[in-house]
CSV table of C-alpha atoms in Angstrom, one decimal:
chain,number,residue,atom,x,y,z
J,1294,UNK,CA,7.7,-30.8,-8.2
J,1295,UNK,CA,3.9,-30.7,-8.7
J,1296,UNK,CA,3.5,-28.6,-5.6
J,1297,UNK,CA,5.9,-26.2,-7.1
J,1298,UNK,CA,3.8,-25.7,-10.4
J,1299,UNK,CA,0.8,-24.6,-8.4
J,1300,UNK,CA,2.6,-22.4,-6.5
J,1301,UNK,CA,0.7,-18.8,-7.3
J,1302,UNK,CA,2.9,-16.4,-5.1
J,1303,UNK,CA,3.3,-13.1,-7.0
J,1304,UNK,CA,5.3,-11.3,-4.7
J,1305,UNK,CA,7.9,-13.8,-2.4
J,1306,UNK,CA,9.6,-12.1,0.9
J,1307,UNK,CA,12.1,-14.6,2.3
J,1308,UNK,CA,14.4,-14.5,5.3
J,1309,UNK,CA,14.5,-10.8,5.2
J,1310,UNK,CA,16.7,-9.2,8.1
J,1311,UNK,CA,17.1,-5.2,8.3
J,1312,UNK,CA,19.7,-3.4,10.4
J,1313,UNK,CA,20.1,0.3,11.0
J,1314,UNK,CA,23.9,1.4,11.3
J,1315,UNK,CA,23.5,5.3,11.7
J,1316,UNK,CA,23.5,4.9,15.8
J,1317,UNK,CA,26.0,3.7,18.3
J,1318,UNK,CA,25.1,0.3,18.1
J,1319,UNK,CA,23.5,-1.5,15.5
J,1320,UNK,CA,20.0,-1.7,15.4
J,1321,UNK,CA,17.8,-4.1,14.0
J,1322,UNK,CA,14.5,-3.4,12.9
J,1323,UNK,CA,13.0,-6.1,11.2
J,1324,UNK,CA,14.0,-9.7,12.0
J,1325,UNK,CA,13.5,-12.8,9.5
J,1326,UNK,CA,10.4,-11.5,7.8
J,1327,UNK,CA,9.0,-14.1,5.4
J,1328,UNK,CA,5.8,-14.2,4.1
J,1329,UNK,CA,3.9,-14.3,0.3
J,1330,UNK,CA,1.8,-12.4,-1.7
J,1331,UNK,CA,-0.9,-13.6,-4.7
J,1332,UNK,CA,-1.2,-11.6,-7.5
J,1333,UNK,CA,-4.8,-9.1,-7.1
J,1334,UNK,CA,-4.4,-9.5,-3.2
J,1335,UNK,CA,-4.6,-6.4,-0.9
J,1336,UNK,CA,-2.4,-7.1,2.2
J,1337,UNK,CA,-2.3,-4.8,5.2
J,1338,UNK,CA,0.5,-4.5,7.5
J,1339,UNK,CA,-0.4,-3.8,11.0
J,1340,UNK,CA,1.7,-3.0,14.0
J,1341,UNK,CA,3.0,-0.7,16.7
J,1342,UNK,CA,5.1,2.8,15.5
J,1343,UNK,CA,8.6,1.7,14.6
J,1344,UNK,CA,7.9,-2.0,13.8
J,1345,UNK,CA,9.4,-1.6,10.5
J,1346,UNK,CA,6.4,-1.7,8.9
J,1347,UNK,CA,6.9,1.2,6.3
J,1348,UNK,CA,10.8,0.0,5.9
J,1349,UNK,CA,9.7,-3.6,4.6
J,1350,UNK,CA,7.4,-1.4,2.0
J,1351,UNK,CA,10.6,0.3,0.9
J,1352,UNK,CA,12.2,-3.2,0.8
J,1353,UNK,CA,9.8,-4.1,-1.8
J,1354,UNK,CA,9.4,-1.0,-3.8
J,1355,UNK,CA,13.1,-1.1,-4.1
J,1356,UNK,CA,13.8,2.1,-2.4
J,1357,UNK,CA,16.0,0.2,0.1
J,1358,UNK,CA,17.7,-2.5,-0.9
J,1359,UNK,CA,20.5,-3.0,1.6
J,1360,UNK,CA,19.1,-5.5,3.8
J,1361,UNK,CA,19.4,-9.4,4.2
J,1362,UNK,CA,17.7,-11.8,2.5
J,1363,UNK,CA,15.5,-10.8,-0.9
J,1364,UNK,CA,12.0,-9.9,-2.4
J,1365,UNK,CA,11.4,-11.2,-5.8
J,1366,UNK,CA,8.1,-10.0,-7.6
J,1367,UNK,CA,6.8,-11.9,-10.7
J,1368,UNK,CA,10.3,-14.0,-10.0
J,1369,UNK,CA,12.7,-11.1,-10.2
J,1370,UNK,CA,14.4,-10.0,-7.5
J,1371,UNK,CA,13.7,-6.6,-6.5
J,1372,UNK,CA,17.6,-4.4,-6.1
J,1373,UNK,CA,15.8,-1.0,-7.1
J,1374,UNK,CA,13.0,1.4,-7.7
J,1375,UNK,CA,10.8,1.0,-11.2
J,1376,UNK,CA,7.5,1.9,-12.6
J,1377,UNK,CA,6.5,-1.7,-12.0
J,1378,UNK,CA,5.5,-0.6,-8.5
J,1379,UNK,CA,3.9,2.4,-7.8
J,1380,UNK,CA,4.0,4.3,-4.3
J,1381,UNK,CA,1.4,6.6,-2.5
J,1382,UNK,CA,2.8,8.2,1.0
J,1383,UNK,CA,1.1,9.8,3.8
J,1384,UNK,CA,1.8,12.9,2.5
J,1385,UNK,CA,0.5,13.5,-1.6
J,1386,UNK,CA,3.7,15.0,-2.4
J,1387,UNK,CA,2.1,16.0,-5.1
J,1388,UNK,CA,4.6,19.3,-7.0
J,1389,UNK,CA,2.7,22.6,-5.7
J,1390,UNK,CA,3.8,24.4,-9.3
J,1391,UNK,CA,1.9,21.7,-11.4
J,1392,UNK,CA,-2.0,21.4,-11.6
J,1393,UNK,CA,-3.1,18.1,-10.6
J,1394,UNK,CA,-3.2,17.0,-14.4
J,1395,UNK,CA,-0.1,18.0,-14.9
J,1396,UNK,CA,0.9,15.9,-12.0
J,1397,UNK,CA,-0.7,12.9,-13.0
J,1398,UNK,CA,1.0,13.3,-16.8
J,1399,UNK,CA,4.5,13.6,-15.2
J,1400,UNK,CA,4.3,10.0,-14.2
J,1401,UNK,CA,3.7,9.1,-17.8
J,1402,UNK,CA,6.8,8.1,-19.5
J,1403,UNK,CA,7.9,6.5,-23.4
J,1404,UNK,CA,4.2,7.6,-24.7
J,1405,UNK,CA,2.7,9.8,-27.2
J,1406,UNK,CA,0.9,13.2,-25.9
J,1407,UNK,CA,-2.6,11.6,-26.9
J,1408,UNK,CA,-1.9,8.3,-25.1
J,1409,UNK,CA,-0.9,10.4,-21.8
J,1410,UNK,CA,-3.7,12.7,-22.4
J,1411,UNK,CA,-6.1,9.8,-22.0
J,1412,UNK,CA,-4.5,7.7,-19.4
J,1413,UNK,CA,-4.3,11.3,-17.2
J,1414,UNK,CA,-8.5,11.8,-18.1
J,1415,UNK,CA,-9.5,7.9,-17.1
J,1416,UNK,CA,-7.1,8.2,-14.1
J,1417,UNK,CA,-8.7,11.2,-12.7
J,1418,UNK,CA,-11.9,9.7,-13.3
J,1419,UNK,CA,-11.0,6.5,-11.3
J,1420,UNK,CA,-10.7,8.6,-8.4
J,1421,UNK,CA,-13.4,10.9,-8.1
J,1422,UNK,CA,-11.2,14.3,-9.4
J,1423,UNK,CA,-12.9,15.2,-12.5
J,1424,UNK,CA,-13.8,19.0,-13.1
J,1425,UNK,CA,-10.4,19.6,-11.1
J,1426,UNK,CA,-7.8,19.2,-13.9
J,1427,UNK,CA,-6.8,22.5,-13.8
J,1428,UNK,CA,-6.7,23.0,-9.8
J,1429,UNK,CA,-3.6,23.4,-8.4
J,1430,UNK,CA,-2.2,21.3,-4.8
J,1431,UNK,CA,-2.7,24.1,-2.6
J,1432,UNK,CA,-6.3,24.3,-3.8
J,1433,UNK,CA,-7.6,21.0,-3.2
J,1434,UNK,CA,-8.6,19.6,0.2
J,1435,UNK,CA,-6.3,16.7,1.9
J,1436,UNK,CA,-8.8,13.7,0.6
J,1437,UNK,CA,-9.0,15.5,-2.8
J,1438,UNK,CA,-4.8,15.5,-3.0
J,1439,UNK,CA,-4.5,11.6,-1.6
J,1440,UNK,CA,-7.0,11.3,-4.4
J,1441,UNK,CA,-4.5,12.6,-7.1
J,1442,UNK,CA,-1.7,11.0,-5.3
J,1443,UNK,CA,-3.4,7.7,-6.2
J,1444,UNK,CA,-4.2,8.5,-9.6
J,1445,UNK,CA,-0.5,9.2,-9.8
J,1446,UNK,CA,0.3,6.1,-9.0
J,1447,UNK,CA,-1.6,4.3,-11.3
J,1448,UNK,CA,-1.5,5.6,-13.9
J,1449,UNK,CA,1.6,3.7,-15.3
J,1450,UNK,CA,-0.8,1.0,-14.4
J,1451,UNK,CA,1.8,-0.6,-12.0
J,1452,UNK,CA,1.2,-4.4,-11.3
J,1453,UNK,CA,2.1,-3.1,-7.6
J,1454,UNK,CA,0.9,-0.3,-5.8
J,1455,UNK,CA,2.4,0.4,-2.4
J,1456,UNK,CA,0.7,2.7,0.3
J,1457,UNK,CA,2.4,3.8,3.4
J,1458,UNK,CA,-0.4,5.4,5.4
J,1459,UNK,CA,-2.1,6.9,2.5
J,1460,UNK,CA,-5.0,8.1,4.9
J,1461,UNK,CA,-3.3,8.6,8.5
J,1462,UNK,CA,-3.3,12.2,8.7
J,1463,UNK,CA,-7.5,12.1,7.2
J,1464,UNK,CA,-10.8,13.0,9.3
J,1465,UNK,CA,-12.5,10.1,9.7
J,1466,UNK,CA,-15.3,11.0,7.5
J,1467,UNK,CA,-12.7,11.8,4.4
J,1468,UNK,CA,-10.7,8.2,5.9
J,1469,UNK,CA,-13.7,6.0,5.5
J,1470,UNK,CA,-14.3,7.9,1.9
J,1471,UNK,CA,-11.2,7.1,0.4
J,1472,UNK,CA,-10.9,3.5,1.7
J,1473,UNK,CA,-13.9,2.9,-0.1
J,1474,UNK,CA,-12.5,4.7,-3.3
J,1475,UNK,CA,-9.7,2.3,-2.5
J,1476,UNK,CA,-11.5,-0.9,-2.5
J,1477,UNK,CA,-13.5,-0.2,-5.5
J,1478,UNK,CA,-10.3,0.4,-7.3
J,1479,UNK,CA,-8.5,-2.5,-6.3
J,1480,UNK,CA,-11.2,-4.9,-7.6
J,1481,UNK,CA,-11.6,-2.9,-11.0
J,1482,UNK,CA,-8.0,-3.3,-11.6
J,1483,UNK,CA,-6.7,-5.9,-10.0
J,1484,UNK,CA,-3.7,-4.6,-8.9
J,1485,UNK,CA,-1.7,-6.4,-6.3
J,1486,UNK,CA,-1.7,-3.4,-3.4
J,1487,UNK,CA,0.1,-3.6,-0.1
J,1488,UNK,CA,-0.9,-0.9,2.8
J,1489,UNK,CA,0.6,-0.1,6.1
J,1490,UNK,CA,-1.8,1.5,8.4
J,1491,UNK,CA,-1.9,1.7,12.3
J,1492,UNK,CA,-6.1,2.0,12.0
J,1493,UNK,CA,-7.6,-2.2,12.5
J,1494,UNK,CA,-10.8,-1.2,11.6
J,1495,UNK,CA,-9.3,-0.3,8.3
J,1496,UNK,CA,-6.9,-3.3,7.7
J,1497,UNK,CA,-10.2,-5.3,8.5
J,1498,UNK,CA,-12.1,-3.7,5.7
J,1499,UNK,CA,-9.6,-3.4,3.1
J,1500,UNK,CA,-7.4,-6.7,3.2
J,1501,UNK,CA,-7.5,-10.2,2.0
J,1502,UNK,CA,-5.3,-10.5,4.5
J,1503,UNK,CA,-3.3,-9.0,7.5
J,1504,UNK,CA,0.6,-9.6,8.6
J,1505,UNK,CA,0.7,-8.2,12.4
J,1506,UNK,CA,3.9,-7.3,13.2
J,1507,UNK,CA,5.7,-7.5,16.8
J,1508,UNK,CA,7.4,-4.6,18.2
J,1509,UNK,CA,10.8,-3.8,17.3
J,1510,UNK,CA,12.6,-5.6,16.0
J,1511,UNK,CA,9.4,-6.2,13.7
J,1512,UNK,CA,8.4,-9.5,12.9
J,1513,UNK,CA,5.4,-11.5,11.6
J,1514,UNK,CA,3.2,-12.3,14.6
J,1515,UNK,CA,0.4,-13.9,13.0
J,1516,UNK,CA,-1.1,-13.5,9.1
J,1517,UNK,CA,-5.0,-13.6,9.4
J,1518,UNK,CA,-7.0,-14.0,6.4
J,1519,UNK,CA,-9.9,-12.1,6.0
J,1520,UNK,CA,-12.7,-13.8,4.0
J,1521,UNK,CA,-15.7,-11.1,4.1
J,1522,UNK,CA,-18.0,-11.0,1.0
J,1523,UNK,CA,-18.3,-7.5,-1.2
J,1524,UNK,CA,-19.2,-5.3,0.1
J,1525,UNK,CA,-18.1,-5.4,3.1
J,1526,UNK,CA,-20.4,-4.1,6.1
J,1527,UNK,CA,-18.4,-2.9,8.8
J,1528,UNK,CA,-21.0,-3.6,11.7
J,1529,UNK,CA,-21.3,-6.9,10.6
J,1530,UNK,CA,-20.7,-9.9,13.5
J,1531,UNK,CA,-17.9,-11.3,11.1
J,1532,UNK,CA,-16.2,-8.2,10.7
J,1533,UNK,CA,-16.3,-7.2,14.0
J,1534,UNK,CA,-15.3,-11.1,15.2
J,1535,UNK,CA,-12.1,-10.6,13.3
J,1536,UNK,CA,-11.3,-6.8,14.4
J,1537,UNK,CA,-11.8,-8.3,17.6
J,1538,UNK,CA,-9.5,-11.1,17.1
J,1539,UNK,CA,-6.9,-8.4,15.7
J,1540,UNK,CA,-7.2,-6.3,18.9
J,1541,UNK,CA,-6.4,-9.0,21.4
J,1542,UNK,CA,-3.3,-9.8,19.6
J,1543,UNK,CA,-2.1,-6.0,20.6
J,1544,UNK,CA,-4.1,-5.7,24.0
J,1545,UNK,CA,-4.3,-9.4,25.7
């Protein structure tokens, strides 16, 4: 009974099974996924193209519930979408008839116009955007829009923010930019963050730790911690030790 009081998990993924029925045969695409979360912790999810990586992070948001097994966050078993947990995609999706203000307001919701006014102004500054409340989508650069995506996200101030690729389709120089941005924000607001990303060097520098997932069906190869102190050098022998270690699980 003691152990069970000290138990911290935040976010609890047990025995979690997903099937695809929209082809010939059935198909499964993850495969008895189990694995835990504390709250504040940035976990990365690494693996091959159609692991079910990015399906487990609609498991959890609550986009798609129709699997085997459950996700509870907080204790409360997760059966649909809510403001609780935010999402960010690979692509903004930010509305192209809406300046990036009004963007970030639309997510506000059961609020006066002042309290949305602020949240939208700290938001914006969080992320690097102000001076571009008034731009529009189609004005801003692809960083700039992930950017707004973000503050988006957050600005509901979501216990759980989940990214699917926020930075995949980035140059490298805008990638490395906004995973910095990321970091910083994470440990200013301590929000429990999961990412899915195919990039190591990435999962190495954001994450407390990393699930690697096998190829289809998806499961958990290994969870490595990553205990690197802030902030964290990315040409440093530990850093470079674990990205290392992370490689030969794909390549050895």
């Amino acid at each position: 009974m003691a152990e069970n009081k000290r138990d911290d998990s935040y976010i609890v993924v047990k025995d979690l099974n997903k099937y695809f029925y929209d082809t010939p045969e059935p198909m499964k695409i993850l495969e008895d996924i189990s694995f835990t979360v504390k709250k504040g912790e940035m976990v990365c999810l690494v693996g091959s193209s159609g692991c079910g990586k990015s399906t487990l992070l609609r498991a959890i948001s609550g986009l798609d519930p129709s699997h085997e097994g459950t996700v509870t966050v907080d204790g409360k078993e997760i059966v649909k979408p809510e403001k609780e947990r935010g999402m960010v995609f690979q692509e903004h999706r930010l509305f192209p008839w809406l300046t990036v203000e009004q963007n970030v307001d639309f997510a506000l919701t059961g609020m006066d116009k002042e309290t949305r006014a602020r949240l939208v102004k700290e938001h914006l500054e969080l992320v690097g955007l102000s001076g571009f409340e008034k731009s529009y989508p189609r004005q801003l650069s692809g960083g700039m829009a992930q950017r707004a995506g973000i503050a988006r996200a957050l600005a509901n101030n979501p216990p759980v923010l989940l990214l699917d690729e926020p930075f995949g389709a980035l140059d490298t120089f805008t990638k490395i930019t906004l995973q910095n941005e990321l970091k910083r924000i994470q440990q200013k607001s301590g929000t429990t963050m999961l990412l899915v990303t195919h990039d190591i060097d990435e999962a190495v520098f954001l994450a407390d730790k990393i699930l690697i997932f096998s190829e289809r069906p998806g499961r958990i190869k290994r969870i490595v911690p990553v205990n690197l102190p802030a902030p964290r050098d990315r040409n440093s022998y530990e850093f470079l030790e674990i990205r290392k270690e992370i490689y030969n699980e794909f390549f050895n």
